[in-house]
Short mmCIF file of C-alpha atoms in Angstrom, two decimals:
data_model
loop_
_atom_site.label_atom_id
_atom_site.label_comp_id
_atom_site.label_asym_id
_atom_site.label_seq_id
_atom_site.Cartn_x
_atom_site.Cartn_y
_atom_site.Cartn_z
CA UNK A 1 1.09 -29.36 5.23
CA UNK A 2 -2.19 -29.62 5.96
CA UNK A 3 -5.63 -29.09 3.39
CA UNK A 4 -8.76 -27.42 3.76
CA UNK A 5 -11.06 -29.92 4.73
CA UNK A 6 -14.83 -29.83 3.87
CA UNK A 7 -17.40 -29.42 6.49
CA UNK A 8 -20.95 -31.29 6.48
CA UNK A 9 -23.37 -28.26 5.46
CA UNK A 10 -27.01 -28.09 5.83
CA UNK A 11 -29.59 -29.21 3.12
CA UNK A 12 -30.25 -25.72 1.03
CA UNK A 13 -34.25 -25.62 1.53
CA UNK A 14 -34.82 -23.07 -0.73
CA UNK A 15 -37.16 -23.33 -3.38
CA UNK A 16 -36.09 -22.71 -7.29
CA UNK A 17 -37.26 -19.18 -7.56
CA UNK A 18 -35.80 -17.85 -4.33
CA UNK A 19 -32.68 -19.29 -5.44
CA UNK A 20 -32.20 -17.84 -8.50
CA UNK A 21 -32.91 -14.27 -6.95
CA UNK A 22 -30.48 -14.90 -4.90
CA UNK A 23 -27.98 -16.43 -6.68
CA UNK A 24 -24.72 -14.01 -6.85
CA UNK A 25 -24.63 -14.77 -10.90
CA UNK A 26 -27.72 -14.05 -11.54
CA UNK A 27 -27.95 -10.35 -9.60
CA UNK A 28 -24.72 -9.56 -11.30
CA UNK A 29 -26.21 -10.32 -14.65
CA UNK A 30 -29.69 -8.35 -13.93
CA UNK A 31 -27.88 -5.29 -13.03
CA UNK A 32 -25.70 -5.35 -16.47
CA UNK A 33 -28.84 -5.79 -18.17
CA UNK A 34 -30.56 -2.72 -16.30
CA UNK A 35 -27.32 -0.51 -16.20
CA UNK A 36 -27.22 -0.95 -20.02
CA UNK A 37 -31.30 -0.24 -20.40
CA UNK A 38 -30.73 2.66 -18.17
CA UNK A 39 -27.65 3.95 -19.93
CA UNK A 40 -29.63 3.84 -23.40
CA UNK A 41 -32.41 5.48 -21.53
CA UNK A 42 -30.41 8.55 -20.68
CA UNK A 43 -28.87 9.01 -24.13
CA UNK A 44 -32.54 8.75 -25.44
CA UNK A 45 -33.21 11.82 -23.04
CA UNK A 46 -30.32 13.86 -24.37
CA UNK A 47 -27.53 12.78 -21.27
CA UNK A 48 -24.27 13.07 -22.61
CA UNK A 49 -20.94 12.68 -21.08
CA UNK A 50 -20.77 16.99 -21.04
CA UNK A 51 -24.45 17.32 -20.53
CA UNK A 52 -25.42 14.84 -18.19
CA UNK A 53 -29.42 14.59 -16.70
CA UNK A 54 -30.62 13.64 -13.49
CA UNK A 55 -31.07 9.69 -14.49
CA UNK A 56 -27.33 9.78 -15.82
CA UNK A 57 -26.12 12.11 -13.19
CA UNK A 58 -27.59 9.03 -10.85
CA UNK A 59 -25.91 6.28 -12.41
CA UNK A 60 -22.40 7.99 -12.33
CA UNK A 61 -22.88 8.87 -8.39
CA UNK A 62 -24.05 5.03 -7.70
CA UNK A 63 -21.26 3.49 -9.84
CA UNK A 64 -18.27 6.02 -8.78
CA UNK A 65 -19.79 6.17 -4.88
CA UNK A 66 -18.92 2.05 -5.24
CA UNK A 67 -15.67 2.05 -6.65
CA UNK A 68 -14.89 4.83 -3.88
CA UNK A 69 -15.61 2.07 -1.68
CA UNK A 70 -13.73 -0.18 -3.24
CA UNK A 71 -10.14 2.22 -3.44
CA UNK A 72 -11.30 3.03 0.34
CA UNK A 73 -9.96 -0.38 1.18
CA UNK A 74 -7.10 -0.77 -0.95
CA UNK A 75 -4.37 0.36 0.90
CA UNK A 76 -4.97 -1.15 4.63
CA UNK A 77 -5.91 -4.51 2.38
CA UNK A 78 -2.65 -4.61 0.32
CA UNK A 79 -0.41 -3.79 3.32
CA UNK A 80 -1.98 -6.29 5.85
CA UNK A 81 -2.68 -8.93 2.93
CA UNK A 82 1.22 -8.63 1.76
CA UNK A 83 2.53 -8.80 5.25
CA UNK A 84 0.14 -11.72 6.49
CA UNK A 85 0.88 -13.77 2.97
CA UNK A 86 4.64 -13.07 3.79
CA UNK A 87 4.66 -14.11 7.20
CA UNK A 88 2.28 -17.02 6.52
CA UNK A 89 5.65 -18.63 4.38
CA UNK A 90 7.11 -19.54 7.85
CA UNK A 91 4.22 -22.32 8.43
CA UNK A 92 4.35 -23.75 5.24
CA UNK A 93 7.07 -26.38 4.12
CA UNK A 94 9.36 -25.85 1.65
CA UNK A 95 7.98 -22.77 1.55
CA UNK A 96 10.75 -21.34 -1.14
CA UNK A 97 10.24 -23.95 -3.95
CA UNK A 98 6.38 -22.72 -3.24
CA UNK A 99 7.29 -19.20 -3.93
CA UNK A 100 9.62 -19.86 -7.11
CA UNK A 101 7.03 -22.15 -8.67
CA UNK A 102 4.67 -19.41 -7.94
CA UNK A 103 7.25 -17.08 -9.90
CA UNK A 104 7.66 -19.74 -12.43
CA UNK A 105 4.35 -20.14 -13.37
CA UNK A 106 3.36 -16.38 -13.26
CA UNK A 107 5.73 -15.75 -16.09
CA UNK A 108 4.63 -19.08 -18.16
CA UNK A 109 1.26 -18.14 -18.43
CA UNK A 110 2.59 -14.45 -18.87
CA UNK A 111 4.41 -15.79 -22.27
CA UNK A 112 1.72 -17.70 -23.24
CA UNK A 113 -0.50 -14.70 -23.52
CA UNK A 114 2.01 -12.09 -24.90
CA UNK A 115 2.39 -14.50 -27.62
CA UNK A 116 -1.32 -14.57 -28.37
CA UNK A 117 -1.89 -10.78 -28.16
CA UNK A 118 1.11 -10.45 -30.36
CA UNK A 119 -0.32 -12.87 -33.11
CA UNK A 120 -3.70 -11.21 -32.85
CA UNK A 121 -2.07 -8.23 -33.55
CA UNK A 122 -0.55 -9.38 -36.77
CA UNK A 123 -3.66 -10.97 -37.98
CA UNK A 124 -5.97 -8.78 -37.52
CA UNK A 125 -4.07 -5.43 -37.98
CA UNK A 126 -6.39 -3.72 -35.71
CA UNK A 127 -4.38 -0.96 -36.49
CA UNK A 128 -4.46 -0.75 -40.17
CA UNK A 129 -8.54 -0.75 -39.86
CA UNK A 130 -9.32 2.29 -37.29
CA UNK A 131 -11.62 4.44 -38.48
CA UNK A 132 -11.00 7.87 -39.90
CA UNK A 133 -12.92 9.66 -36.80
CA UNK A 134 -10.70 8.49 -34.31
CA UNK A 135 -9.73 11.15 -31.69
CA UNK A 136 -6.96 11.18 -29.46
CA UNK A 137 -7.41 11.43 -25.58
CA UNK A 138 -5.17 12.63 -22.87
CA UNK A 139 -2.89 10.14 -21.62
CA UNK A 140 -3.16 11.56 -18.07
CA UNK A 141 -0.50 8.20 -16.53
CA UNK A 142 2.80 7.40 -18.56
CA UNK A 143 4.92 5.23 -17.44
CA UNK A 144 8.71 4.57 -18.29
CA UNK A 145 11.52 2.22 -16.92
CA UNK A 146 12.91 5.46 -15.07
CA UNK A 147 9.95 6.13 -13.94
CA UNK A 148 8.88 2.68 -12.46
CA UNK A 149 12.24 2.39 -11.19
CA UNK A 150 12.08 5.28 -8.88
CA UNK A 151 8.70 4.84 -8.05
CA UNK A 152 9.56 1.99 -6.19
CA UNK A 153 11.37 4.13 -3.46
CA UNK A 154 8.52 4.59 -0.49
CA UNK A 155 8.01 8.81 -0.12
CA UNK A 156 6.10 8.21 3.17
CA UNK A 157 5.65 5.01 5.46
CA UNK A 158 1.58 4.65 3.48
CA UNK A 159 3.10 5.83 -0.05
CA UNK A 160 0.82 8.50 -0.55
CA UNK A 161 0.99 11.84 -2.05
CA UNK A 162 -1.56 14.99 -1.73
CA UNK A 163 -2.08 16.95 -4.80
CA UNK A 164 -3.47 20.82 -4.86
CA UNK A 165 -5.20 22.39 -7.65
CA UNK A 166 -5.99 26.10 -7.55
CA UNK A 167 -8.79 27.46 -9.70
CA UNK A 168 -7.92 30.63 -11.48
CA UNK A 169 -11.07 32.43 -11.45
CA UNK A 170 -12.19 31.66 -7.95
CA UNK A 171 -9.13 31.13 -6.69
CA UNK A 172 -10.62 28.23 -4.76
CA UNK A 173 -7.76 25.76 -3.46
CA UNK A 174 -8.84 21.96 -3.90
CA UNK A 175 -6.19 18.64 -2.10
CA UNK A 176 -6.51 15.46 -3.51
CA UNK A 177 -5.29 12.53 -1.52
CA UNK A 178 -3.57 9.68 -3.97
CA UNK A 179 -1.55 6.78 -3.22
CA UNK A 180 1.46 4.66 -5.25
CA UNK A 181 0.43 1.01 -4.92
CA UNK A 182 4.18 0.09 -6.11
CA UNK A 183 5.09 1.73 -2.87
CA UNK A 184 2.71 0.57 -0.86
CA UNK A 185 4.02 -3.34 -1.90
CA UNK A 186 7.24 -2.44 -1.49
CA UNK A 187 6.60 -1.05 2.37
CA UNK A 188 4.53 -4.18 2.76
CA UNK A 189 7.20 -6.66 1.69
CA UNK A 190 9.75 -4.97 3.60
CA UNK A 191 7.96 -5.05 7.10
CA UNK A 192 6.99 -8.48 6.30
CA UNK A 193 10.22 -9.59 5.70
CA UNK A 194 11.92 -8.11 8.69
CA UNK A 195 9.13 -8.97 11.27
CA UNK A 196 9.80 -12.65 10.07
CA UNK A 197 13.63 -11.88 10.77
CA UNK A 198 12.96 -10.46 14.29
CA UNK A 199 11.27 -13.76 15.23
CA UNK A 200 9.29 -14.45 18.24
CA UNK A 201 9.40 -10.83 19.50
CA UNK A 202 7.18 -10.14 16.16
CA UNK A 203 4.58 -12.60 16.90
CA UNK A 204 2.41 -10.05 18.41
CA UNK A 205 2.62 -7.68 15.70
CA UNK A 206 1.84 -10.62 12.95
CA UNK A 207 -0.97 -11.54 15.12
CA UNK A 208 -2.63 -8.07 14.96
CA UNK A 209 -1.60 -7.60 11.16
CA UNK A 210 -3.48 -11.00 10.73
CA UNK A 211 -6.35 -10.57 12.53
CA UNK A 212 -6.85 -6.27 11.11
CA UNK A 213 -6.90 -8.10 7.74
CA UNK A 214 -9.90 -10.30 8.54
CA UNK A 215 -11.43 -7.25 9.61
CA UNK A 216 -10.77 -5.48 6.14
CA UNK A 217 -11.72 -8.22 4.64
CA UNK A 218 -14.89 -8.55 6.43
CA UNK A 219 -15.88 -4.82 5.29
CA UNK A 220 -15.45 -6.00 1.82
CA UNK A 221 -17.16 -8.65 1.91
CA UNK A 222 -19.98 -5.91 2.92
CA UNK A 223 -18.69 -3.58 -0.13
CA UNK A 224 -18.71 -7.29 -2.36
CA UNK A 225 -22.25 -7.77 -1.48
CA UNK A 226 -23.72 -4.77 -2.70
CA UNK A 227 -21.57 -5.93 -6.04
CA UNK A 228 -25.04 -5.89 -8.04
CA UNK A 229 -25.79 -2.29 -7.21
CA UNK A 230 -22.57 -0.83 -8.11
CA UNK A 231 -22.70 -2.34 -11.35
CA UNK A 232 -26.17 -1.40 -12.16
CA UNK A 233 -24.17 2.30 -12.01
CA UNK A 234 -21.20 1.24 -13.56
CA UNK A 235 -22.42 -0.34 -16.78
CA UNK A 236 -25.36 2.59 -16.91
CA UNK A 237 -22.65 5.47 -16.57
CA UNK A 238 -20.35 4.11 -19.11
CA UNK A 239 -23.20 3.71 -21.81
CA UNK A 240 -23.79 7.15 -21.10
CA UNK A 241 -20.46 8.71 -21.58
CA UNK A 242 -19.09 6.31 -24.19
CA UNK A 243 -21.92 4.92 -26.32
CA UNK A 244 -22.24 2.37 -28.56
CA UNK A 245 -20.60 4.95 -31.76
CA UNK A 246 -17.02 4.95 -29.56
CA UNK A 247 -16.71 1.02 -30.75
CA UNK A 248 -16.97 2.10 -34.36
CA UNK A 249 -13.68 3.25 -34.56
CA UNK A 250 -11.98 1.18 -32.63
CA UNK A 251 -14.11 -2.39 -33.22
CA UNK A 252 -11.16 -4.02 -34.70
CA UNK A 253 -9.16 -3.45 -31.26
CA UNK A 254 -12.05 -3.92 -29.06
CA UNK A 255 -12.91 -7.41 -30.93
CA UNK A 256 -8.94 -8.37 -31.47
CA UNK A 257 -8.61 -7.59 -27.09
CA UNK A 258 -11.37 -10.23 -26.73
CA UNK A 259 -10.58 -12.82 -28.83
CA UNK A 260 -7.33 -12.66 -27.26
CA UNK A 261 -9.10 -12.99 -23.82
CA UNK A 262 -11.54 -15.50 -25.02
CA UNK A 263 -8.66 -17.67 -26.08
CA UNK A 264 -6.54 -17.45 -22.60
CA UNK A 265 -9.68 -18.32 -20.40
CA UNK A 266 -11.15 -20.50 -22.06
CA UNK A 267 -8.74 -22.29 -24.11
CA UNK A 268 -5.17 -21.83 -22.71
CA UNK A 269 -6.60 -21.81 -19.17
CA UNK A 270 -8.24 -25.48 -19.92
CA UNK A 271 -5.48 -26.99 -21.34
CA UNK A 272 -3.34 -26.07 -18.50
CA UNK A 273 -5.98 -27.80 -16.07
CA UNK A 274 -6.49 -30.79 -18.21
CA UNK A 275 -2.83 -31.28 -18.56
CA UNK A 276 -2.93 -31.32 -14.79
CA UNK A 277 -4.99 -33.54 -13.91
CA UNK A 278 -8.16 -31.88 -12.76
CA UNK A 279 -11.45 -31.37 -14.04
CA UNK A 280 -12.27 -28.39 -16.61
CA UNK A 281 -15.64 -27.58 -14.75
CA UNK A 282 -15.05 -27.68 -11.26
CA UNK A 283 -12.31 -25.01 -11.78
CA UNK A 284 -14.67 -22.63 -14.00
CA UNK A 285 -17.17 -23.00 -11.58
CA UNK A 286 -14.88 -22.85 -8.48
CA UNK A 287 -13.20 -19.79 -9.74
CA UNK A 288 -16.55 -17.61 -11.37
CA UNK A 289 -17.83 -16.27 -8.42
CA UNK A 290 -14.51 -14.15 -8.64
CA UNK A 291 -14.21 -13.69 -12.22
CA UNK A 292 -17.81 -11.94 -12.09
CA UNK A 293 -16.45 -9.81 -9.47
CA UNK A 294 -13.56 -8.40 -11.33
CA UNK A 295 -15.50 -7.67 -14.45
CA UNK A 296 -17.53 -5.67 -13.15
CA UNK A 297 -15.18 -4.10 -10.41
CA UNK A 298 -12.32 -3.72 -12.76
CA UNK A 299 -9.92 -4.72 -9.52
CA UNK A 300 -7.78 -7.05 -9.12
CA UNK A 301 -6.95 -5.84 -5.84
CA UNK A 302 -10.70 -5.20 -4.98
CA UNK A 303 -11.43 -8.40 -5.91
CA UNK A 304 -8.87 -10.33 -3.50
CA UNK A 305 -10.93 -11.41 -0.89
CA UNK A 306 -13.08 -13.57 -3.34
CA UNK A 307 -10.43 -14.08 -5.49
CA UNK A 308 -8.68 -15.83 -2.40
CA UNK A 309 -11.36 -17.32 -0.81
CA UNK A 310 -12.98 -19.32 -4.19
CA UNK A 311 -9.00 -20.43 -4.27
CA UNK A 312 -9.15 -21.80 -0.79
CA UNK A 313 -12.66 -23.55 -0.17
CA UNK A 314 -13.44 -24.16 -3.95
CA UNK A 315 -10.00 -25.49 -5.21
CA UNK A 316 -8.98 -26.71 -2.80
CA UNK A 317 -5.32 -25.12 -2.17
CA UNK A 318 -4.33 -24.81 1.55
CA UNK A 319 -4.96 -21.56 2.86
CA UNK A 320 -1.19 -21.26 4.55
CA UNK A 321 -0.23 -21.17 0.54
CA UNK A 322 -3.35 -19.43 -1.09
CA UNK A 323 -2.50 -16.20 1.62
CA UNK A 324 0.80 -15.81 -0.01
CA UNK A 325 0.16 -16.95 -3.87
CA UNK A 326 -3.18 -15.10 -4.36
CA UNK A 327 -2.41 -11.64 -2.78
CA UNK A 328 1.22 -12.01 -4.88
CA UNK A 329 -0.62 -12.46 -7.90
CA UNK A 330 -3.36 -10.05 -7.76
CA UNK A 331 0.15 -7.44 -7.91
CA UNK A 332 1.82 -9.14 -10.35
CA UNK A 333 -0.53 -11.44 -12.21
CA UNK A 334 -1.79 -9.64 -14.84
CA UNK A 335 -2.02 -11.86 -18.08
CA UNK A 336 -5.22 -9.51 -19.39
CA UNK A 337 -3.74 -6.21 -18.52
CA UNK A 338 -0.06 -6.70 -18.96
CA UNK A 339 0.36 -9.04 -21.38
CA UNK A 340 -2.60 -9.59 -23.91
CA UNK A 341 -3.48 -5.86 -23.99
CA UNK A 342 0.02 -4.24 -24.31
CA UNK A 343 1.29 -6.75 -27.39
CA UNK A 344 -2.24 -5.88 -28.90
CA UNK A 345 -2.30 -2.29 -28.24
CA UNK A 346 1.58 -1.64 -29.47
CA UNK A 347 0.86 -3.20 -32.89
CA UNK A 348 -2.44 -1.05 -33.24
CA UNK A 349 0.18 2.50 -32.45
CA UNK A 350 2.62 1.14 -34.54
CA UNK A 351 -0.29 0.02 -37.36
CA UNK A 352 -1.87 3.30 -36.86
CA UNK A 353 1.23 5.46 -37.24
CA UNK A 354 2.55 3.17 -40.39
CA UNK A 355 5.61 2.16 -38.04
CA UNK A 356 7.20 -1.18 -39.67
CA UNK A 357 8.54 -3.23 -36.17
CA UNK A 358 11.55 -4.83 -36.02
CA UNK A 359 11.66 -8.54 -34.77
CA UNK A 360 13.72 -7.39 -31.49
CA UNK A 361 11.02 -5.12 -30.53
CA UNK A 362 8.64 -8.41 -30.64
CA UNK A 363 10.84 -10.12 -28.29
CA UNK A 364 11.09 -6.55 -26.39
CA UNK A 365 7.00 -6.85 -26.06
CA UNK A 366 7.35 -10.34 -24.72
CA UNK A 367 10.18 -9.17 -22.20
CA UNK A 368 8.16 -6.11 -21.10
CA UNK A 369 5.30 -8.29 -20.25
CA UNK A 370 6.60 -11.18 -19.05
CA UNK A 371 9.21 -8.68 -16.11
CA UNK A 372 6.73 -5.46 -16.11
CA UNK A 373 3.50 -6.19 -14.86
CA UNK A 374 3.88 -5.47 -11.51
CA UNK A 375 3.48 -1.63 -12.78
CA UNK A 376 -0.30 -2.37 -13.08
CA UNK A 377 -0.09 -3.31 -9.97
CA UNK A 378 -3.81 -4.72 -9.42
CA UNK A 379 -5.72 -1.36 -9.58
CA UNK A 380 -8.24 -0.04 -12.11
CA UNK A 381 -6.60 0.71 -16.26
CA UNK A 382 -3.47 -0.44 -17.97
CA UNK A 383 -2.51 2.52 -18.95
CA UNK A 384 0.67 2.33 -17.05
CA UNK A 385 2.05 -0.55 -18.89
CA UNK A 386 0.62 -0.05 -22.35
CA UNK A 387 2.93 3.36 -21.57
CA UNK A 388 6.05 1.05 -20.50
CA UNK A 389 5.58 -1.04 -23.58
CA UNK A 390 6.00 1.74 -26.00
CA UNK A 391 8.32 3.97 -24.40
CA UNK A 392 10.79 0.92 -24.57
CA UNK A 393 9.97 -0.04 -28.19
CA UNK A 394 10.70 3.82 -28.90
CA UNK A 395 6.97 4.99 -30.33
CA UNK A 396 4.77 7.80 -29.70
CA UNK A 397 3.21 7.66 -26.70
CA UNK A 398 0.14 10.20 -28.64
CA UNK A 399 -0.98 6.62 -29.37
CA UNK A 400 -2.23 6.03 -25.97
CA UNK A 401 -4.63 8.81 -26.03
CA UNK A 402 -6.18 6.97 -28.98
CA UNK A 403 -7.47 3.92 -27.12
CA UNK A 404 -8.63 5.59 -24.06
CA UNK A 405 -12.27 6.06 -25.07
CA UNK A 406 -13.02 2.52 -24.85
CA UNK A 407 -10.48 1.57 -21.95
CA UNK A 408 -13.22 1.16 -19.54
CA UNK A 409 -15.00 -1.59 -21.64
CA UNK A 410 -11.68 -3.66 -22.37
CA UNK A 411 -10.93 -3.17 -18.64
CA UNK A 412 -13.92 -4.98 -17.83
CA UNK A 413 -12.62 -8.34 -19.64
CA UNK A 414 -8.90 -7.67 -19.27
CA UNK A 415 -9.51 -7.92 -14.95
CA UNK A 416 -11.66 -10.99 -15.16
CA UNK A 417 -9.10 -12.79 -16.96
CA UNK A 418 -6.38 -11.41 -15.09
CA UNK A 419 -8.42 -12.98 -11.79
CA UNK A 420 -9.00 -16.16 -13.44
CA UNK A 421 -5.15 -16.81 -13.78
CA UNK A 422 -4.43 -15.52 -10.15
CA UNK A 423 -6.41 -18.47 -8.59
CA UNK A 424 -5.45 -21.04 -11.47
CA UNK A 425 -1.78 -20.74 -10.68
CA UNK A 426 -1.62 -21.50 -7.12
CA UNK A 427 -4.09 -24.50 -7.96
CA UNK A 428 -1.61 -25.90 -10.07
CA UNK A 429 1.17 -25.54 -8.23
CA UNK A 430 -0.26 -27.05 -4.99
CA UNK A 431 -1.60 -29.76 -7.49
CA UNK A 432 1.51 -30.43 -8.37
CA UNK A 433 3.12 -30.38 -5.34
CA UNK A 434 0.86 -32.46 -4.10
CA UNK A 435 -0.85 -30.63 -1.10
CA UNK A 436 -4.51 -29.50 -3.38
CA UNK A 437 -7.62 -30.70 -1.62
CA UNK A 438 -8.58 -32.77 -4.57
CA UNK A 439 -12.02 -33.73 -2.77
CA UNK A 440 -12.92 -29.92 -1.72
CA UNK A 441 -11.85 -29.02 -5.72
CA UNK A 442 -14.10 -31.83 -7.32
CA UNK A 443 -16.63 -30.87 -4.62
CA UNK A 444 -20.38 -29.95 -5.74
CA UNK A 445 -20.98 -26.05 -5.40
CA UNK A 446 -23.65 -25.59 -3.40
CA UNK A 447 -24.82 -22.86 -0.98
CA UNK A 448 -24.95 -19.25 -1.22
CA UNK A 449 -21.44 -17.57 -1.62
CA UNK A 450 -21.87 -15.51 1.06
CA UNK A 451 -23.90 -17.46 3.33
CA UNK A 452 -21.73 -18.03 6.28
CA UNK A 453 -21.21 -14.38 6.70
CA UNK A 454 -24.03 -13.45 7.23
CA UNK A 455 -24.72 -14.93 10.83
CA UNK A 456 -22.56 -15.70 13.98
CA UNK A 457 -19.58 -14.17 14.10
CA UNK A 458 -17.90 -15.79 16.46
CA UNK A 459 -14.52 -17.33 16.48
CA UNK A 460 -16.16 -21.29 16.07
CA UNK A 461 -18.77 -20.30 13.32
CA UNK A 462 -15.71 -18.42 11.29
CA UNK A 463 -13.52 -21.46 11.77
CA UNK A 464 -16.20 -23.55 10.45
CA UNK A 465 -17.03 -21.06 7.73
CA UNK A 466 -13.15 -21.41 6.74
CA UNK A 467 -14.15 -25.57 5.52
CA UNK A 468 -16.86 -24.54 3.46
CA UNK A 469 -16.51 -24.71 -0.62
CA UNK A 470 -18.59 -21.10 -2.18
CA UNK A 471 -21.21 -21.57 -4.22
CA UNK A 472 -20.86 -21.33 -8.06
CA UNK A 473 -23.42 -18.86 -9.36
#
């Protein structure tokens, strides 16, 4: 198999200034700062999540016109990513093993995490210290074994479904256009599958699937570029509606989530690269372009391009196994939403409601997380699978309306880790399998991380663009 070999690049001219303005990072970091000065301006004003005013009416449109934009290219990038990663396996050697190591080390890290959330949960009792104000929410997505089950089975060819809501007094009739993403990966896999089975007579179908998914993922890179904006409206809007009060009662949880995060990225993550071989800083500064991304996106999914691409010319893992390992992961690979936030979040219900658990329904925690994370599914909440997790340990699902006040805020953290661990694991597998570009991974970042999209677009300057590591920010 071959690597991803580094191209020369030009000397960056630019001066120290110019480069920090434009440094991905740094505009990422600005806009939080402003969102949250602008959020805190609008409550000042009287803006309330019922009430809203023109500056916090402004914020909401900027941050939920970008993750329109985001969801806009969910479904033709999941389909085309799934069925180019799939039929990518027939170029790359013992392409199987790839695949079950892939599997192998999904789950691993999955454990590893449970286990934290679950000890964090006993430690802290998050639980046993909510505040007496807490108010419940509606859990408006519950999920269940049944339910996950049978939402596997496609309804249409694009797994989507049209909803109609009639208002009584005006009698207005409003559609709704929603999609299942578990149906939309199951569609994917199957038409991948069989167009590898039909052989040569797919080849022109694979070609087009492969080449309409480097036109998706050339829109978001458009939608990833205006990244700063969207969060300037993100970060404002949820100050806005949730304030800084909404923590109060739920600090304990917020602070036991993050600890829990903190310790997976930054500790377990390490210790996994270390043991491997490779160097601590050139994967945190390979992989943070993305890990910005997805905190501030809250997508896994919308985050795959970078996710994939920081995986490929950063890390150094060949694309012909990053195509199949990243897009797989940013499904199933959930270790913030699916494993650290569910143990957490089922000892605060079962804390909260003075439910003593039983040591089976710890191992049922680890089991849920470890097999169920594929319903998250890479989109926005983990709502689906906190729902999973304690409909199977039997407890009231009321608890879920608890913690949804703050969901948006955990989110945040919960993605960016989740990201992190979908472009460590195929890094450690090629590692050791022996096919990472250890010189691209140990590489120096330099560069803009979008530079070489943003002139020729021809077929040689893309090629070329393909060799070159993306700038850290």
């Amino acid at each position: 198999m071959s690597t991803t070999a580094r191209a020369a690049k030009a000397p960056d001219t630019r001066g120290p200034v110019r480069k920090l303005l434009t440094s991905f990072g740094f505009q990422i970091i600005a806009a939080l700062v402003l969102g949250i000065v602008a959020g805190l301006v609008a409550r000042n004003l009287g803006a309330t999540a019922e009430a809203p005013n023109g500056l916090s009416a402004t914020l909401d449109t900027i941050g939920g016109s970008y993750v329109t934009l985001l969801r806009a290219a969910v479904i033709p990038l999941i389909f085309t990513a799934i069925v180019a990663s799939i039929s990518n396996l027939r170029r790359v050697q013992n392409a199987a093993r790839l695949a079950g190591q892939t599997l192998l080390w999904f789950a691993y890290t999955a454990f590893i995490a449970v286990v934290i959330g679950i000890g964090l949960g006993l430690i802290i009792q998050p639980g046993s210290r909510a505040g007496e104000g807490l108010q419940e929410g509606d859990p408006y997505t519950v999920g269940t074994w049944w339910n996950f089950l049978t939402g596997l089975i496609p309804q249409n060819f694009l797994g989507l479904t049209v909803s109609t809501s009639v208002d009584a007094e005006s009698g207005s009739a409003t559609s709704s256009i929603g999609f299942n993403v578990l149906q939309i990966i199951v569609v994917a896999v199957a038409v991948g599958i069989a167009a590898l089975k039909a052989g040569k007579k797919a080849e022109p179908f694979l070609a087009f699937t492969e080449s309409l998914l480097k036109v998706i993922q050339r829109v978001l890179w458009w939608i990833i570029r205006i990244a700063p904006l969207g969060t300037f409206g993100l970060i404002g809007a949820a100050v806005v509606k949730y304030g800084w009060e909404k923590l109060a009662s739920l600090g304990w949880f917020a602070i036991a989530i993050y600890i829990g995060l903190a310790l997976v990225l930054f500790v377990v993550y390490p210790i996994i690269v270390k043991t491997n071989g490779l160097s601590i800083r050139q994967y945190f500064s390979g992989v943070w372009p993305a890990v910005q991304l997805a905190f501030v996106s809250r997508s896994s999914i919308g985050t795959l391009p970078l996710t994939e691409r920081v995986t490929e010319r950063n890390l150094g893992v060949p694309r012909s196994y990053a195509s199949f390992a990243v897009p797989l992961g940013a499904t199933t690979k959930m270790d913030g939403c699916a494993a650290i936030y569910p143990a957490i979040a089922a000892i605060f219900v079962a804390q909260f409601f003075g439910i003593q658990l039983e040591w089976w329904q710890y191992i049922m925690i680890i089991v849920v997380s470890v097999v169920g994370s594929a319903a998250t599914a890479g989109t926005t909440g983990a709502i689906v699978m906190l729902t999973l997790t304690l409909s199977t340990l039997g407890l009231p699902l009321a608890g879920v309306g608890l913690l949804i006040a703050i969901d948006p805020i955990l989110d945040m953290g919960r993605t960016a880790v989740n990201v992190a661990g979908q472009a460590l694991v195929p890094t450690i597998v090629a590692k050791r399998e022996g096919i990472l570009d250890e010189e691209l991974y140990n590489a120096p970042r330099e560069g803009l991380p979008f530079a070489d999209d943003s002139g020729d677009d021809s077929p040689e300057a893309d090629a070329s663009s393909n060799k070159q590591p993306v700038a850290a920010s």
